[in-house]
Amino acid sequence: MTMTLFYAANSCSLASHLALAHSGATYSARKVDFTKSEQRTPEYLAVNPKGRVPALVTERGIITENPAILAYVAQRFPAAKLLPVDDVYLFAQAQSFNSYLASTVHVAHAHRYRGARWSDDPAAHESMRRKVPETMTACFQQIESDYFQGPFVLGDQYSACDMYVFTISQWLEGDEVDVNQFAKVSALRKWMFANPVVQQVLQSQ
Amino acid sequence: MTMTLFYAANSCSLASHLALAHSGATYSARKVDFTKSEQRTPEYLAVNPKGRVPALVTERGIITENPAILAYVAQRFPAAKLLPVDDVYLFAQAQSFNSYLASTVHVAHAHRYRGARWSDDPAAHESMRRKVPETMTACFQQIESDYFQGPFVLGDQYSACDMYVFTISQWLEGDEVDVNQFAKVSALRKWMFANPVVQQVLQSQ
């Protein structure tokens, strides 16, 4: 049995997709069509009861949540050097970065389209949408100044942290934030867009 | 040099604090007083530029974000069996649980007191507050039905996942959610309140 990644277009699952593509693993990718609410079907809820992507089906069971999948792929395919899995401290720093993306940066963005998760009032949704350019700018300023070593997030080694921040940076234009103000993130994007594995994954979405 | 944990009362840093206390590590704990906005002082921002807790000062540098700290403490002190660090798949499942707590459950709760992060409108903050009992109930129902094996989160082994869900369950009463409706979480809380290491940490807060 090969692994199967459930993903959705323009979603955070791109991070796990990129990590798998770089890992050397044999896997297949199955699209969940959010425009048809396929994530709410009984079939998909049997895969991921949370009704979200990504979900990675392995021979032992199903793993959800980007930070967990990224660490899993990195630990299972260490030759790909997706994360510094042999150094407990450096691994923690990489995990800290990924956790910040999941619990703060992705969440800031989600207030643009997913306000109904946290309020039933349409006026509140609108006020959340208005603040997203400010919160996403603050998040990426913090990433640039405090957490992105350069040329890659962890320094000289391209890693799953780059794949994850690249994924979220794809949303900045829609969030009315100019990515060009973030020098390190912009340079990383340029480098990744020229990478054939990244290109292949983007075209398959 | 021993490690130092920066924590705040009634905050999510309790999860990392409990893990350290159970790990056998030598560490000290320093309180950050949120009632005096100490997390915004230059001194604390030099420790954690995000102005949040927990932050763990190690001999090599500072680690932030609960899921990263929990994995770090578990990997560095494997004899304490805080997470299944020797099995890549089981470790991923534990990390998935912790990531869900950080990026979905803690975030749902945060809409009670921290609405200003995501909206500038006081009416929107109020509407977010009103929805917290519903979202926190849904999160804990999902934990009970899909992710908590029993008697502990990961089955027979008490782990950092229990310490993290215990921490967040402490907020349920304030969120107007009756914890007694969640049988497995309630039984875990009872067991943990009777644990002397847990008691010692709670009394030190």
Short mmCIF file of C-alpha atoms in Angstrom, two decimals:
data_model
loop_
_atom_site.label_atom_id
_atom_site.label_comp_id
_atom_site.label_asym_id
_atom_site.label_seq_id
_atom_site.Cartn_x
_atom_site.Cartn_y
_atom_site.Cartn_z
CA MET A 1 0.00 0.00 0.00
CA THR A 2 1.29 3.44 -0.92
CA MET A 3 0.35 6.50 1.09
CA THR A 4 -2.49 8.77 -0.04
CA LEU A 5 -2.65 12.48 0.66
CA PHE A 6 -6.06 14.14 0.70
CA TYR A 7 -5.63 17.78 -0.33
CA ALA A 8 -7.66 20.78 -1.49
CA ALA A 9 -6.73 23.47 -3.99
CA ASN A 10 -5.31 26.70 -2.51
CA SER A 11 -5.34 25.22 0.95
CA CYS A 12 -2.67 24.64 3.59
CA SER A 13 -2.42 21.01 2.45
CA LEU A 14 0.06 22.26 -0.16
CA ALA A 15 2.73 22.21 2.58
CA SER A 16 2.30 18.49 3.20
CA HIS A 17 2.01 17.88 -0.55
CA LEU A 18 5.33 19.61 -1.20
CA ALA A 19 7.02 17.68 1.62
CA LEU A 20 5.80 14.35 0.20
CA ALA A 21 6.91 15.31 -3.29
CA HIS A 22 10.39 16.14 -1.99
CA SER A 23 10.61 13.09 0.29
CA GLY A 24 11.11 10.40 -2.31
CA ALA A 25 8.07 8.54 -0.96
CA THR A 26 5.68 6.70 -3.24
CA TYR A 27 2.28 8.31 -2.73
CA SER A 28 -0.88 9.32 -4.51
CA ALA A 29 -2.81 12.57 -4.05
CA ARG A 30 -6.60 12.82 -3.98
CA LYS A 31 -8.34 16.14 -4.33
CA VAL A 32 -11.16 17.11 -1.97
CA ASP A 33 -13.36 19.64 -3.77
CA PHE A 34 -14.24 22.35 -1.25
CA THR A 35 -16.43 24.13 -3.85
CA LYS A 36 -18.69 21.05 -3.66
CA SER A 37 -18.28 20.77 0.16
CA GLU A 38 -16.78 17.33 -0.30
CA GLN A 39 -15.01 17.76 3.05
CA ARG A 40 -18.44 17.40 4.72
CA THR A 41 -19.44 14.14 3.03
CA PRO A 42 -19.67 10.97 5.15
CA GLU A 43 -16.94 9.45 2.94
CA TYR A 44 -14.48 12.21 3.75
CA LEU A 45 -15.48 12.50 7.42
CA ALA A 46 -14.55 8.82 7.71
CA VAL A 47 -11.04 9.84 6.62
CA ASN A 48 -10.85 13.00 8.73
CA PRO A 49 -13.66 13.57 11.25
CA LYS A 50 -12.58 17.22 11.45
CA GLY A 51 -13.58 17.78 7.82
CA ARG A 52 -10.30 19.48 6.99
CA VAL A 53 -7.23 18.90 4.88
CA PRO A 54 -4.51 17.66 4.79
CA ALA A 55 -5.03 14.04 5.78
CA LEU A 56 -2.35 11.44 5.07
CA VAL A 57 -3.43 7.83 4.82
CA THR A 58 -0.58 5.53 5.83
CA GLU A 59 -0.44 1.76 6.14
CA ARG A 60 -0.94 2.14 9.91
CA GLY A 61 -3.62 4.82 10.01
CA ILE A 62 -4.48 8.38 9.07
CA ILE A 63 -2.45 11.41 10.17
CA THR A 64 -3.92 14.93 10.16
CA GLU A 65 -2.57 18.44 10.89
CA ASN A 66 0.29 19.91 8.84
CA PRO A 67 2.91 20.12 11.62
CA ALA A 68 2.39 16.44 12.47
CA ILE A 69 2.48 15.31 8.83
CA LEU A 70 5.59 17.38 8.07
CA ALA A 71 7.45 15.85 11.03
CA TYR A 72 6.23 12.37 10.11
CA VAL A 73 7.39 12.59 6.50
CA ALA A 74 10.72 14.09 7.61
CA GLN A 75 11.33 11.36 10.19
CA ARG A 76 10.24 8.53 7.93
CA PHE A 77 12.34 9.67 4.96
CA PRO A 78 15.41 11.17 6.66
CA ALA A 79 17.57 11.08 3.51
CA ALA A 80 15.45 13.92 2.10
CA LYS A 81 16.57 16.15 4.99
CA LEU A 82 13.14 17.79 5.24
CA LEU A 83 13.70 18.67 8.92
CA PRO A 84 16.73 18.36 11.24
CA VAL A 85 15.39 15.13 12.75
CA ASP A 86 18.76 14.05 14.20
CA ASP A 87 19.15 17.07 16.48
CA VAL A 88 16.53 17.38 19.20
CA TYR A 89 17.07 21.12 19.67
CA LEU A 90 17.10 22.07 15.98
CA PHE A 91 14.07 19.84 15.40
CA ALA A 92 12.28 21.74 18.19
CA GLN A 93 13.09 25.07 16.53
CA ALA A 94 11.71 23.81 13.22
CA GLN A 95 8.61 22.50 14.95
CA SER A 96 8.18 25.81 16.77
CA PHE A 97 8.17 27.61 13.42
CA ASN A 98 5.63 25.21 11.95
CA SER A 99 3.45 25.43 15.05
CA TYR A 100 3.45 29.23 14.85
CA LEU A 101 2.34 29.03 11.21
CA ALA A 102 -0.48 26.63 12.12
CA SER A 103 -1.80 28.26 15.27
CA THR A 104 -1.16 31.97 14.63
CA VAL A 105 -0.49 32.79 10.95
CA HIS A 106 -2.96 30.40 9.33
CA VAL A 107 -5.52 31.41 11.98
CA ALA A 108 -4.99 35.12 11.20
CA HIS A 109 -5.66 34.42 7.51
CA ALA A 110 -8.69 32.26 8.28
CA HIS A 111 -10.51 35.28 9.65
CA ARG A 112 -10.90 36.47 6.06
CA TYR A 113 -13.08 33.61 4.84
CA ARG A 114 -13.95 31.56 7.91
CA GLY A 115 -15.37 34.10 10.35
CA ALA A 116 -18.46 31.90 10.75
CA ARG A 117 -16.32 29.52 12.79
CA TRP A 118 -16.08 32.10 15.58
CA SER A 119 -19.16 34.33 15.27
CA ASP A 120 -22.72 34.11 13.98
CA ASP A 121 -22.91 37.82 13.14
CA PRO A 122 -22.26 38.87 9.50
CA ALA A 123 -21.14 42.33 10.67
CA ALA A 124 -18.51 40.66 12.86
CA HIS A 125 -17.31 38.59 9.88
CA GLU A 126 -16.89 41.80 7.93
CA SER A 127 -14.92 43.43 10.76
CA MET A 128 -12.65 40.37 10.94
CA ARG A 129 -12.04 40.56 7.18
CA ARG A 130 -11.00 44.19 7.49
CA LYS A 131 -8.28 43.37 10.01
CA VAL A 132 -6.64 40.52 8.05
CA PRO A 133 -4.22 42.75 6.06
CA GLU A 134 -2.92 44.17 9.35
CA THR A 135 -2.57 40.83 11.18
CA MET A 136 -0.98 39.03 8.21
CA THR A 137 1.48 41.90 7.72
CA ALA A 138 2.43 41.71 11.41
CA CYS A 139 2.90 37.94 11.22
CA PHE A 140 5.18 38.11 8.18
CA GLN A 141 7.15 41.00 9.66
CA GLN A 142 7.76 38.84 12.71
CA ILE A 143 8.78 35.88 10.56
CA GLU A 144 11.25 38.05 8.62
CA SER A 145 12.76 39.75 11.66
CA ASP A 146 12.87 36.91 14.18
CA TYR A 147 12.44 33.47 12.64
CA PHE A 148 13.72 33.35 9.04
CA GLN A 149 17.50 32.88 9.05
CA GLY A 150 18.01 33.04 5.28
CA PRO A 151 18.43 32.07 2.58
CA PHE A 152 16.06 29.40 3.90
CA VAL A 153 13.99 29.51 7.09
CA LEU A 154 16.44 27.25 8.95
CA GLY A 155 19.56 28.71 7.31
CA ASP A 156 21.40 26.92 4.52
CA GLN A 157 19.15 23.87 4.34
CA TYR A 158 15.89 23.92 2.35
CA SER A 159 13.28 22.33 4.63
CA ALA A 160 9.62 21.62 5.27
CA CYS A 161 9.50 24.98 7.09
CA ASP A 162 10.09 26.67 3.73
CA MET A 163 7.36 24.61 2.13
CA TYR A 164 4.91 25.61 4.83
CA VAL A 165 5.70 29.35 4.83
CA PHE A 166 5.66 29.31 1.00
CA THR A 167 2.16 27.81 1.15
CA ILE A 168 0.82 30.50 3.47
CA SER A 169 2.61 33.25 1.53
CA GLN A 170 0.51 32.24 -1.49
CA TRP A 171 -2.46 33.77 0.34
CA LEU A 172 -0.91 37.20 0.91
CA GLU A 173 -2.06 38.77 -2.35
CA GLY A 174 -5.67 37.76 -1.64
CA ASP A 175 -5.18 39.16 1.87
CA GLU A 176 -4.19 42.53 0.32
CA VAL A 177 -0.63 42.27 1.60
CA ASP A 178 2.33 43.05 -0.70
CA VAL A 179 4.73 40.13 -0.36
CA ASN A 180 7.56 42.19 -1.89
CA GLN A 181 8.02 44.03 1.41
CA PHE A 182 9.29 40.75 2.91
CA ALA A 183 12.74 40.31 1.38
CA LYS A 184 13.55 36.81 2.64
CA VAL A 185 10.11 35.38 1.94
CA SER A 186 10.11 36.92 -1.56
CA ALA A 187 13.52 35.47 -2.37
CA LEU A 188 12.40 32.06 -1.12
CA ARG A 189 9.27 32.20 -3.30
CA LYS A 190 11.33 33.03 -6.37
CA TRP A 191 13.68 30.13 -5.64
CA MET A 192 10.81 27.71 -5.02
CA PHE A 193 8.86 28.73 -8.13
CA ALA A 194 11.97 27.77 -10.13
CA ASN A 195 12.22 24.38 -8.43
CA PRO A 196 10.91 21.57 -10.70
CA VAL A 197 9.40 19.53 -7.85
CA VAL A 198 7.48 22.57 -6.62
CA GLN A 199 6.34 23.33 -10.16
CA GLN A 200 5.10 19.79 -10.62
CA VAL A 201 3.06 19.91 -7.41
CA LEU A 202 1.59 23.34 -8.22
CA GLN A 203 0.56 22.19 -11.68
CA SER A 204 -1.08 19.06 -10.26
CA GLN A 205 -3.34 21.06 -7.93
CA MET B 1 22.96 25.94 33.25
CA THR B 2 19.54 24.55 34.04
CA MET B 3 16.54 25.24 31.81
CA THR B 4 14.09 28.01 32.64
CA LEU B 5 10.41 27.98 31.74
CA PHE B 6 8.61 31.28 31.41
CA TYR B 7 4.94 30.75 32.23
CA ALA B 8 1.80 32.68 33.12
CA ALA B 9 -0.99 31.77 35.51
CA ASN B 10 -4.07 30.13 33.95
CA SER B 11 -2.39 30.03 30.56
CA CYS B 12 -1.53 27.26 28.12
CA SER B 13 2.03 27.23 29.48
CA LEU B 14 0.75 24.86 32.16
CA ALA B 15 1.07 22.05 29.58
CA SER B 16 4.80 22.62 29.16
CA HIS B 17 5.18 23.14 32.91
CA LEU B 18 3.56 19.77 33.65
CA ALA B 19 5.72 18.04 31.05
CA LEU B 20 8.91 19.49 32.57
CA ALA B 21 7.79 18.53 36.07
CA HIS B 22 7.19 14.94 34.92
CA SER B 23 10.37 14.73 32.84
CA GLY B 24 12.92 14.51 35.61
CA ALA B 25 14.72 17.56 34.18
CA THR B 26 16.32 20.15 36.43
CA TYR B 27 14.59 23.44 35.64
CA SER B 28 13.35 26.63 37.16
CA ALA B 29 10.05 28.38 36.41
CA ARG B 30 9.63 32.13 36.10
CA LYS B 31 6.22 33.74 36.17
CA VAL B 32 5.28 36.38 33.61
CA ASP B 33 2.55 38.55 35.12
CA PHE B 34 -0.06 39.16 32.41
CA THR B 35 -2.06 41.41 34.79
CA LYS B 36 0.92 43.79 34.63
CA SER B 37 1.42 43.19 30.88
CA GLU B 38 4.92 41.87 31.61
CA GLN B 39 4.73 39.91 28.34
CA ARG B 40 5.03 43.25 26.50
CA THR B 41 8.16 44.50 28.31
CA PRO B 42 11.44 44.77 26.37
CA GLU B 43 12.93 42.23 28.80
CA TYR B 44 10.35 39.60 27.97
CA LEU B 45 10.21 40.38 24.26
CA ALA B 46 13.95 39.62 24.22
CA VAL B 47 13.03 36.13 25.45
CA ASN B 48 10.00 35.67 23.19
CA PRO B 49 9.45 38.30 20.48
CA LYS B 50 5.88 37.04 20.12
CA GLY B 51 5.06 38.22 23.66
CA ARG B 52 3.46 34.92 24.58
CA VAL B 53 4.07 31.99 26.90
CA PRO B 54 5.41 29.36 27.21
CA ALA B 55 9.07 29.98 26.40
CA LEU B 56 11.72 27.47 27.41
CA VAL B 57 15.27 28.74 27.80
CA THR B 58 17.74 25.94 27.08
CA GLU B 59 21.52 25.97 26.98
CA ARG B 60 21.36 26.24 23.17
CA GLY B 61 18.57 28.78 22.79
CA ILE B 62 14.91 29.51 23.46
CA ILE B 63 12.05 27.29 22.32
CA THR B 64 8.47 28.59 22.04
CA GLU B 65 5.07 27.04 21.21
CA ASN B 66 3.62 24.23 23.34
CA PRO B 67 3.67 21.46 20.71
CA ALA B 68 7.38 22.11 20.03
CA ILE B 69 8.30 22.26 23.73
CA LEU B 70 6.33 19.10 24.55
CA ALA B 71 8.10 17.16 21.79
CA TYR B 72 11.48 18.59 22.84
CA VAL B 73 11.09 17.62 26.49
CA ALA B 74 9.80 14.18 25.49
CA GLN B 75 12.71 13.55 23.10
CA ARG B 76 15.36 14.89 25.47
CA PHE B 77 14.13 12.91 28.49
CA PRO B 78 12.87 9.68 26.88
CA ALA B 79 12.87 7.71 30.14
CA ALA B 80 9.87 9.78 31.27
CA LYS B 81 7.83 8.38 28.31
CA LEU B 82 6.08 11.71 27.78
CA LEU B 83 5.46 10.92 24.10
CA PRO B 84 6.01 7.78 21.98
CA VAL B 85 9.26 9.18 20.56
CA ASP B 86 10.59 5.79 19.38
CA ASP B 87 7.72 5.14 16.97
CA VAL B 88 7.44 7.58 14.08
CA TYR B 89 3.76 6.84 13.44
CA LEU B 90 2.61 6.96 17.08
CA PHE B 91 4.66 10.12 17.61
CA ALA B 92 2.85 11.66 14.61
CA GLN B 93 -0.53 10.79 16.13
CA ALA B 94 0.47 12.42 19.42
CA GLN B 95 1.75 15.48 17.58
CA SER B 96 -1.47 15.64 15.57
CA PHE B 97 -3.46 15.75 18.80
CA ASN B 98 -1.26 18.49 20.25
CA SER B 99 -1.39 20.48 17.02
CA TYR B 100 -5.20 20.30 17.01
CA LEU B 101 -5.26 21.62 20.58
CA ALA B 102 -2.94 24.50 19.64
CA SER B 103 -4.44 25.56 16.34
CA THR B 104 -8.15 24.79 16.80
CA VAL B 105 -9.15 24.28 20.46
CA HIS B 106 -6.97 26.95 22.08
CA VAL B 107 -7.94 29.30 19.23
CA ALA B 108 -11.65 28.64 19.82
CA HIS B 109 -11.20 29.55 23.50
CA ALA B 110 -9.13 32.63 22.68
CA HIS B 111 -12.17 34.22 21.05
CA ARG B 112 -13.57 34.75 24.52
CA TYR B 113 -10.88 37.13 25.78
CA ARG B 114 -8.70 37.92 22.78
CA GLY B 115 -11.15 39.08 20.13
CA ALA B 116 -9.07 42.25 19.67
CA ARG B 117 -6.49 40.11 17.89
CA TRP B 118 -8.89 39.60 15.00
CA SER B 119 -11.27 42.57 15.00
CA ASP B 120 -11.29 46.20 16.08
CA ASP B 121 -15.04 46.25 16.70
CA PRO B 122 -16.28 45.76 20.32
CA ALA B 123 -19.60 44.42 19.02
CA ALA B 124 -17.70 41.77 17.09
CA HIS B 125 -15.76 40.81 20.23
CA GLU B 126 -19.06 40.36 22.02
CA SER B 127 -20.43 38.18 19.23
CA MET B 128 -17.25 36.05 19.34
CA ARG B 129 -17.63 35.64 23.11
CA ARG B 130 -21.20 34.41 22.67
CA LYS B 131 -20.10 31.58 20.37
CA VAL B 132 -17.31 30.20 22.58
CA PRO B 133 -19.53 27.79 24.59
CA GLU B 134 -20.71 26.24 21.29
CA THR B 135 -17.25 25.95 19.69
CA MET B 136 -15.55 24.61 22.83
CA THR B 137 -18.33 22.06 23.30
CA ALA B 138 -17.90 20.92 19.69
CA CYS B 139 -14.11 20.63 20.11
CA PHE B 140 -14.35 18.53 23.26
CA GLN B 141 -17.08 16.34 21.76
CA GLN B 142 -14.72 15.68 18.85
CA ILE B 143 -11.85 14.91 21.22
CA GLU B 144 -14.02 12.46 23.18
CA SER B 145 -15.46 10.70 20.15
CA ASP B 146 -12.49 10.58 17.80
CA TYR B 147 -9.16 11.25 19.50
CA PHE B 148 -9.19 10.19 23.16
CA GLN B 149 -8.55 6.45 23.40
CA GLY B 150 -8.93 6.14 27.18
CA PRO B 151 -8.07 5.91 29.95
CA PHE B 152 -5.44 8.33 28.65
CA VAL B 153 -5.46 10.20 25.33
CA LEU B 154 -2.99 7.78 23.75
CA GLY B 155 -4.41 4.69 25.48
CA ASP B 156 -2.71 3.08 28.47
CA GLN B 157 0.24 5.49 28.69
CA TYR B 158 -0.08 8.84 30.48
CA SER B 159 1.52 11.39 28.15
CA ALA B 160 2.10 15.05 27.34
CA CYS B 161 -1.15 14.91 25.33
CA ASP B 162 -3.00 14.41 28.62
CA MET B 163 -1.15 17.35 30.17
CA TYR B 164 -2.12 19.58 27.27
CA VAL B 165 -5.80 18.61 27.12
CA PHE B 166 -5.99 18.87 30.93
CA THR B 167 -4.63 22.42 30.65
CA ILE B 168 -7.25 23.50 28.13
CA SER B 169 -10.02 21.68 30.01
CA GLN B 170 -9.28 24.00 32.96
CA TRP B 171 -10.82 26.80 30.87
CA LEU B 172 -14.14 25.04 30.21
CA GLU B 173 -15.95 26.28 33.31
CA GLY B 174 -15.07 29.90 32.43
CA ASP B 175 -16.23 29.15 28.89
CA GLU B 176 -19.63 28.09 30.32
CA VAL B 177 -19.17 24.48 29.25
CA ASP B 178 -19.93 21.63 31.68
CA VAL B 179 -16.89 19.35 31.63
CA ASN B 180 -18.91 16.52 33.21
CA GLN B 181 -20.53 15.80 29.85
CA PHE B 182 -17.13 14.60 28.60
CA ALA B 183 -16.63 11.26 30.37
CA LYS B 184 -13.03 10.56 29.35
CA VAL B 185 -11.79 14.10 29.92
CA SER B 186 -13.53 14.21 33.32
CA ALA B 187 -11.97 10.92 34.42
CA LEU B 188 -8.55 12.14 33.29
CA ARG B 189 -8.95 15.37 35.27
CA LYS B 190 -9.87 13.44 38.40
CA TRP B 191 -6.82 11.20 37.98
CA MET B 192 -4.51 14.14 37.33
CA PHE B 193 -5.79 16.21 40.26
CA ALA B 194 -4.82 13.27 42.47
CA ASN B 195 -1.31 13.09 41.00
CA PRO B 196 1.29 14.64 43.34
CA VAL B 197 3.43 16.09 40.51
CA VAL B 198 0.38 17.79 39.02
CA GLN B 199 -0.64 19.10 42.44
CA GLN B 200 2.82 20.53 43.02
CA VAL B 201 2.79 22.37 39.69
CA LEU B 202 -0.74 23.71 40.23
CA GLN B 203 0.17 24.99 43.67
CA SER B 204 3.29 26.70 42.33
CA GLN B 205 1.34 28.72 39.77
#
